[in-house]
mmCIF file of C-alpha atoms and ligand atoms in Angstrom:
data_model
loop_
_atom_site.group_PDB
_atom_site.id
_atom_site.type_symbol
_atom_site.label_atom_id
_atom_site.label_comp_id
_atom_site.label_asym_id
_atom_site.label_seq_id
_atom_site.Cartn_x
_atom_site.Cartn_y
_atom_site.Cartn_z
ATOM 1 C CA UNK A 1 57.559 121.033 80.100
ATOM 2 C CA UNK A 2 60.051 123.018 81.944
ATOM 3 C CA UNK A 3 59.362 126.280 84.333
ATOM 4 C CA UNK A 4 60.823 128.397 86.715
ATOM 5 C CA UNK A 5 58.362 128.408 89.957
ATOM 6 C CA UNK A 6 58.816 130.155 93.427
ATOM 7 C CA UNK A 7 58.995 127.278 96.541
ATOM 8 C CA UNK A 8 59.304 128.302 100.290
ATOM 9 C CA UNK A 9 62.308 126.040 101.516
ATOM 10 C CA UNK A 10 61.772 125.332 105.488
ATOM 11 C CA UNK A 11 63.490 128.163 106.783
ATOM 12 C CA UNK A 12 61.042 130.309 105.375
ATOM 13 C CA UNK A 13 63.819 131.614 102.842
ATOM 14 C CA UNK A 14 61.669 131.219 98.743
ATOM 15 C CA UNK A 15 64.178 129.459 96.342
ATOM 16 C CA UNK A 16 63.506 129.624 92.354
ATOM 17 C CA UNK A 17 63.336 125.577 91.360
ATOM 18 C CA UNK A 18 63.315 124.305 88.047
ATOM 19 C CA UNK A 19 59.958 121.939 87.651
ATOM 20 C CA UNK A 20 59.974 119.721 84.774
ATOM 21 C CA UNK A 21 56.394 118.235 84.330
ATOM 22 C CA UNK A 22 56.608 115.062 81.816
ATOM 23 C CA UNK A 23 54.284 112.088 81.619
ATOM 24 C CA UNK A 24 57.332 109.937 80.517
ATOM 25 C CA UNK A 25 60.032 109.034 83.280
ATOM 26 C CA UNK A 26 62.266 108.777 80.062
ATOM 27 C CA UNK A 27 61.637 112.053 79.536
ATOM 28 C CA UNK A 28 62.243 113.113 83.318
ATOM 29 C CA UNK A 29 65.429 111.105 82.729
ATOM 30 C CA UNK A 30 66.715 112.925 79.654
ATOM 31 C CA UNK A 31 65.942 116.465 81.427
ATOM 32 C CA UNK A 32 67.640 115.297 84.744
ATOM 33 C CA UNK A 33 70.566 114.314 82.231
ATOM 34 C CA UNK A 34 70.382 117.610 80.439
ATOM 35 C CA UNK A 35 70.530 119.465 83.437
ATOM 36 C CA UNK A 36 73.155 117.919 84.694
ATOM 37 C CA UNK A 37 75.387 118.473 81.864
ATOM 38 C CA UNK A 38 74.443 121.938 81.811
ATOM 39 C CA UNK A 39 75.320 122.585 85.615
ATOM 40 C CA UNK A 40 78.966 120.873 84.882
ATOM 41 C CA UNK A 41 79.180 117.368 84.565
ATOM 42 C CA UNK A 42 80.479 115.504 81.950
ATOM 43 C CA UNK A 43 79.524 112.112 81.077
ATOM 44 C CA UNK A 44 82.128 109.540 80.819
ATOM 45 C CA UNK A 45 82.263 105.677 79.949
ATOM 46 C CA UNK A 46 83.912 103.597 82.617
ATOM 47 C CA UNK A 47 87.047 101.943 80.978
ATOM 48 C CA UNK A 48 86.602 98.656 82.694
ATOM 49 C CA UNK A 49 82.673 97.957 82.938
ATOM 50 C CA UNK A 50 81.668 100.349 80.440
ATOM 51 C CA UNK A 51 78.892 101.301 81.809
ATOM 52 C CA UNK A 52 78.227 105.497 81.559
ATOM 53 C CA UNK A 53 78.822 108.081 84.906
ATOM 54 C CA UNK A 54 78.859 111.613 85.573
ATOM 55 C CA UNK A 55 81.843 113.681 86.291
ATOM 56 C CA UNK A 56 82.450 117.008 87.370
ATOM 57 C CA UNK A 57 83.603 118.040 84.390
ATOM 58 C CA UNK A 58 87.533 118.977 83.807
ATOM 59 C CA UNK A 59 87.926 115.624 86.304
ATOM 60 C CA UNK A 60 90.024 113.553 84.684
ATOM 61 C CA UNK A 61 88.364 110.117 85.594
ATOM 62 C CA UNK A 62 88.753 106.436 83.936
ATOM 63 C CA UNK A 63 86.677 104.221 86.185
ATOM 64 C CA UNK A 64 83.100 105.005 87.911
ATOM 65 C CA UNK A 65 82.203 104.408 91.378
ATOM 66 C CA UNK A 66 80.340 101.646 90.871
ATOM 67 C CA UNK A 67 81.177 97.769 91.875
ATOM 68 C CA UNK A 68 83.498 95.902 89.471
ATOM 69 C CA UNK A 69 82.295 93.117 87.415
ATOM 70 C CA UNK A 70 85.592 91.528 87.429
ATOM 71 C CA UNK A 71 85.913 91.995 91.609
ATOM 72 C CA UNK A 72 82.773 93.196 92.770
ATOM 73 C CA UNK A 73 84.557 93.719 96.450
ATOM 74 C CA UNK A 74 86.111 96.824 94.906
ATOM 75 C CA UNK A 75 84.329 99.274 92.515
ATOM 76 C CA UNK A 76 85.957 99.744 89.182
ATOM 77 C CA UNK A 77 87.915 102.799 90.463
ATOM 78 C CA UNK A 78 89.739 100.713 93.128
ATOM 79 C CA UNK A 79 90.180 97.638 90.446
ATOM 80 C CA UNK A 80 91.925 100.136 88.120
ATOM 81 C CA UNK A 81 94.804 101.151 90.452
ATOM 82 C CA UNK A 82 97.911 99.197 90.179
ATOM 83 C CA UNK A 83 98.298 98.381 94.019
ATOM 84 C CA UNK A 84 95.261 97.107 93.406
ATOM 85 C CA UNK A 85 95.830 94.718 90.870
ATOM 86 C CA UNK A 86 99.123 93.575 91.872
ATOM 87 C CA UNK A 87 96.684 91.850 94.728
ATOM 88 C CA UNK A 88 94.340 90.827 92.789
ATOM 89 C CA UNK A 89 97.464 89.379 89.941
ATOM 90 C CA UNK A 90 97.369 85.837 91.886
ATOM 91 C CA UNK A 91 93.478 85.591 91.106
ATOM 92 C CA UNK A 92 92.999 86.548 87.775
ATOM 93 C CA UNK A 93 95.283 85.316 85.377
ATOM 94 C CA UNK A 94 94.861 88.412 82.424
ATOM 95 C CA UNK A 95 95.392 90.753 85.577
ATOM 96 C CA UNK A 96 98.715 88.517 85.964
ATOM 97 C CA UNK A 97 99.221 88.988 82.356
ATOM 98 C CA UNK A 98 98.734 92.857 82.616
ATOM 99 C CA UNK A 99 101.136 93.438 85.849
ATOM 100 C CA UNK A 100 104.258 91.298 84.134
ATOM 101 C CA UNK A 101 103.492 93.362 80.873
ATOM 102 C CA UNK A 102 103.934 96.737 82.926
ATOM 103 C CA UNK A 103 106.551 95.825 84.735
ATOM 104 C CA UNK A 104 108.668 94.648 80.981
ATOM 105 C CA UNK A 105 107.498 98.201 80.064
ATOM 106 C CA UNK A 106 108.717 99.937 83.103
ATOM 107 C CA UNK A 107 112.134 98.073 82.886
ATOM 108 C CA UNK A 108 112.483 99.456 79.205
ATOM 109 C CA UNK A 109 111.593 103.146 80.363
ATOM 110 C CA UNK A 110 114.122 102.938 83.633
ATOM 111 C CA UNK A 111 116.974 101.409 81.250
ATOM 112 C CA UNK A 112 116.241 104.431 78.933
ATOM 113 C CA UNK A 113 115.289 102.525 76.144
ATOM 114 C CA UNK A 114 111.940 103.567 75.433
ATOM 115 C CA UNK A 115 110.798 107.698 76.407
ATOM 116 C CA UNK A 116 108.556 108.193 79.355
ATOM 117 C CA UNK A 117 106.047 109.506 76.149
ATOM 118 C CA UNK A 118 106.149 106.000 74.661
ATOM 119 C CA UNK A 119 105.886 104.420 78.454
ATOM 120 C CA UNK A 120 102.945 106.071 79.081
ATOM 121 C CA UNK A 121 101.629 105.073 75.689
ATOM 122 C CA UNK A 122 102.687 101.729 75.777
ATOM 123 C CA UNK A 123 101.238 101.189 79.287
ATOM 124 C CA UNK A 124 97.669 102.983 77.704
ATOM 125 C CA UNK A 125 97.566 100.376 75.286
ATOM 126 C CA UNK A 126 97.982 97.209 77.620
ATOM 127 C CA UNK A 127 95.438 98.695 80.136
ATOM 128 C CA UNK A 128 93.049 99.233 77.237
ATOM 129 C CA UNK A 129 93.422 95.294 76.203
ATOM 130 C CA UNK A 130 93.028 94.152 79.525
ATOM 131 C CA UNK A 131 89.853 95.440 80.264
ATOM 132 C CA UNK A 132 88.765 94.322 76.576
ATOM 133 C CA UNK A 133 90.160 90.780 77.623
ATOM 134 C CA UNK A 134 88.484 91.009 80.935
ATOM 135 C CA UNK A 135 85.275 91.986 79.299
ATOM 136 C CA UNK A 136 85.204 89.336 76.603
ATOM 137 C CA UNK A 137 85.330 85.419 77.442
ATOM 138 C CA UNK A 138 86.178 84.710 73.942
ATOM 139 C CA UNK A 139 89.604 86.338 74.677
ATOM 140 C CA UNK A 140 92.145 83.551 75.811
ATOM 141 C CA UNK A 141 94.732 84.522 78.627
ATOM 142 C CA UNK A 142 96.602 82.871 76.108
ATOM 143 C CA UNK A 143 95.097 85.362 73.289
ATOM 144 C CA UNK A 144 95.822 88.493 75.607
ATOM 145 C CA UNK A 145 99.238 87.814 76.372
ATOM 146 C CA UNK A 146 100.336 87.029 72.783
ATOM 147 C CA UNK A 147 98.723 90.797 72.362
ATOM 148 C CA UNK A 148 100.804 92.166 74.933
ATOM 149 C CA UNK A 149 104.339 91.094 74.318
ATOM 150 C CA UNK A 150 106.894 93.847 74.617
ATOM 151 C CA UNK A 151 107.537 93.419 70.774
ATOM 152 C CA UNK A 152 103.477 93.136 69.866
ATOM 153 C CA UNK A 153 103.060 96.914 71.840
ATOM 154 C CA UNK A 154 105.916 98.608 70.687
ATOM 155 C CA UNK A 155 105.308 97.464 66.585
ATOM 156 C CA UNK A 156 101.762 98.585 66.917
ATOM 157 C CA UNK A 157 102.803 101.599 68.499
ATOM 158 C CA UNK A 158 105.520 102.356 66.378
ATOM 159 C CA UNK A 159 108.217 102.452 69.463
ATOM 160 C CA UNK A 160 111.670 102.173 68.616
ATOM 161 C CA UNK A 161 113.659 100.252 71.333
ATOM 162 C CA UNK A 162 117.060 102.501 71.239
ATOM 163 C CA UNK A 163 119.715 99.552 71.661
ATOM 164 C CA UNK A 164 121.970 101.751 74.202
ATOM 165 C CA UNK A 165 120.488 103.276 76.794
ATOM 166 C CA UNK A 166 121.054 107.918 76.339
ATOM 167 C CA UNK A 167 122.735 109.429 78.985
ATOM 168 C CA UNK A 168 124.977 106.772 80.512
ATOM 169 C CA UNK A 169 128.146 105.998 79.962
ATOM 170 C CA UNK A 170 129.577 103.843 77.678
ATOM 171 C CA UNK A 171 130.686 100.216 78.996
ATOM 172 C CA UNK A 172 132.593 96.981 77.795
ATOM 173 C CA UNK A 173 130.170 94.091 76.929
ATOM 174 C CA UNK A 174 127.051 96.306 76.290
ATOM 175 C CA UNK A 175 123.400 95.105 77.046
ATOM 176 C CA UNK A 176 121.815 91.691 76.018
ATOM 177 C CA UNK A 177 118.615 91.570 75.609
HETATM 178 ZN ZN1 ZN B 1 82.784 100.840 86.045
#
């Protein structure tokens, strides 16, 4: 049951409080929850331990506060940054796996041959299987880098590799790759 009821804060000032009266904490939950979707937060999955937090809502925000399975020194926030996980690259091998695929991807986008669109896309994508891998032991490093190759992203993204790089000029030999 929900009601609006006068209460004397210590200053003597009287505030208006909500008072929820429920014989089920579930319930207290669920309007604690409600309320605090109605005063502006969003509720958002955490990419890496999936577990659900609040957000103020138009905050754009991947990775809760809370400690990280995978390195429970950092919460998942920190473990998502890439400073981050260039550290942590010589620890954990699919973080290894994830860092080298990035940096292919980043090579591709500096050359020109791939749009900053499809970097950002591309990059979405191995981020996304990383914290799948991370989360699953029946994933292989073995399995997770096969499903990050540079060819693997781009044909499952539909990315077309443009041979010669736009906006440079043209030279004698050309790029191998
Ligand atoms: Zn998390």
């Amino acid at each position: 049951m929900l009601s609006y009821v006068p209460r004397e804060l210590p200053d003597g000032r009287v505030a208006i409080c909500q008072e929820h009266v429920t014989d089920s904490l579930q319930a207290l939950m669920k309007a604690d929850y409600m309320l605090a979707l109605t005063s502006g937060y969003n509720i958002r999955r955490c990419l890496i331990c999936h577990q659900y937090f609040l957000v103020k809502s138009g905050v754009h925000a991947l990775y809760c506060e809370g400690a990280c399975p995978h390195a429970p020194q950092y919460t998942c926030r920190q473990f998502g940054s890439y400073e981050r996980q260039k550290e942590l690259a010589r620890d954990i091998p699919k973080v290894r796996v994830k860092v080298t695929a990035f940096e292919r991807i980043t090579k591709d986008a500096k050359r020109g041959a791939i749009s900053k669109e499809d970097e950002r896309r591309a990059k979405d994508y191995v981020r996304d299987k990383l914290y799948e891998a991370l989360r699953r032991n029946d994933i292989s490093v073995d399995d997770f880098e096969a499903s990050v190759t540079s060819e693997r992203i781009y044909s499952v993204l539909n990315i077309t590799r443009t041979a010669k790089p736009r906006g440079r000029p043209k030279k004698t030999g050309g790029e191998a790759t």
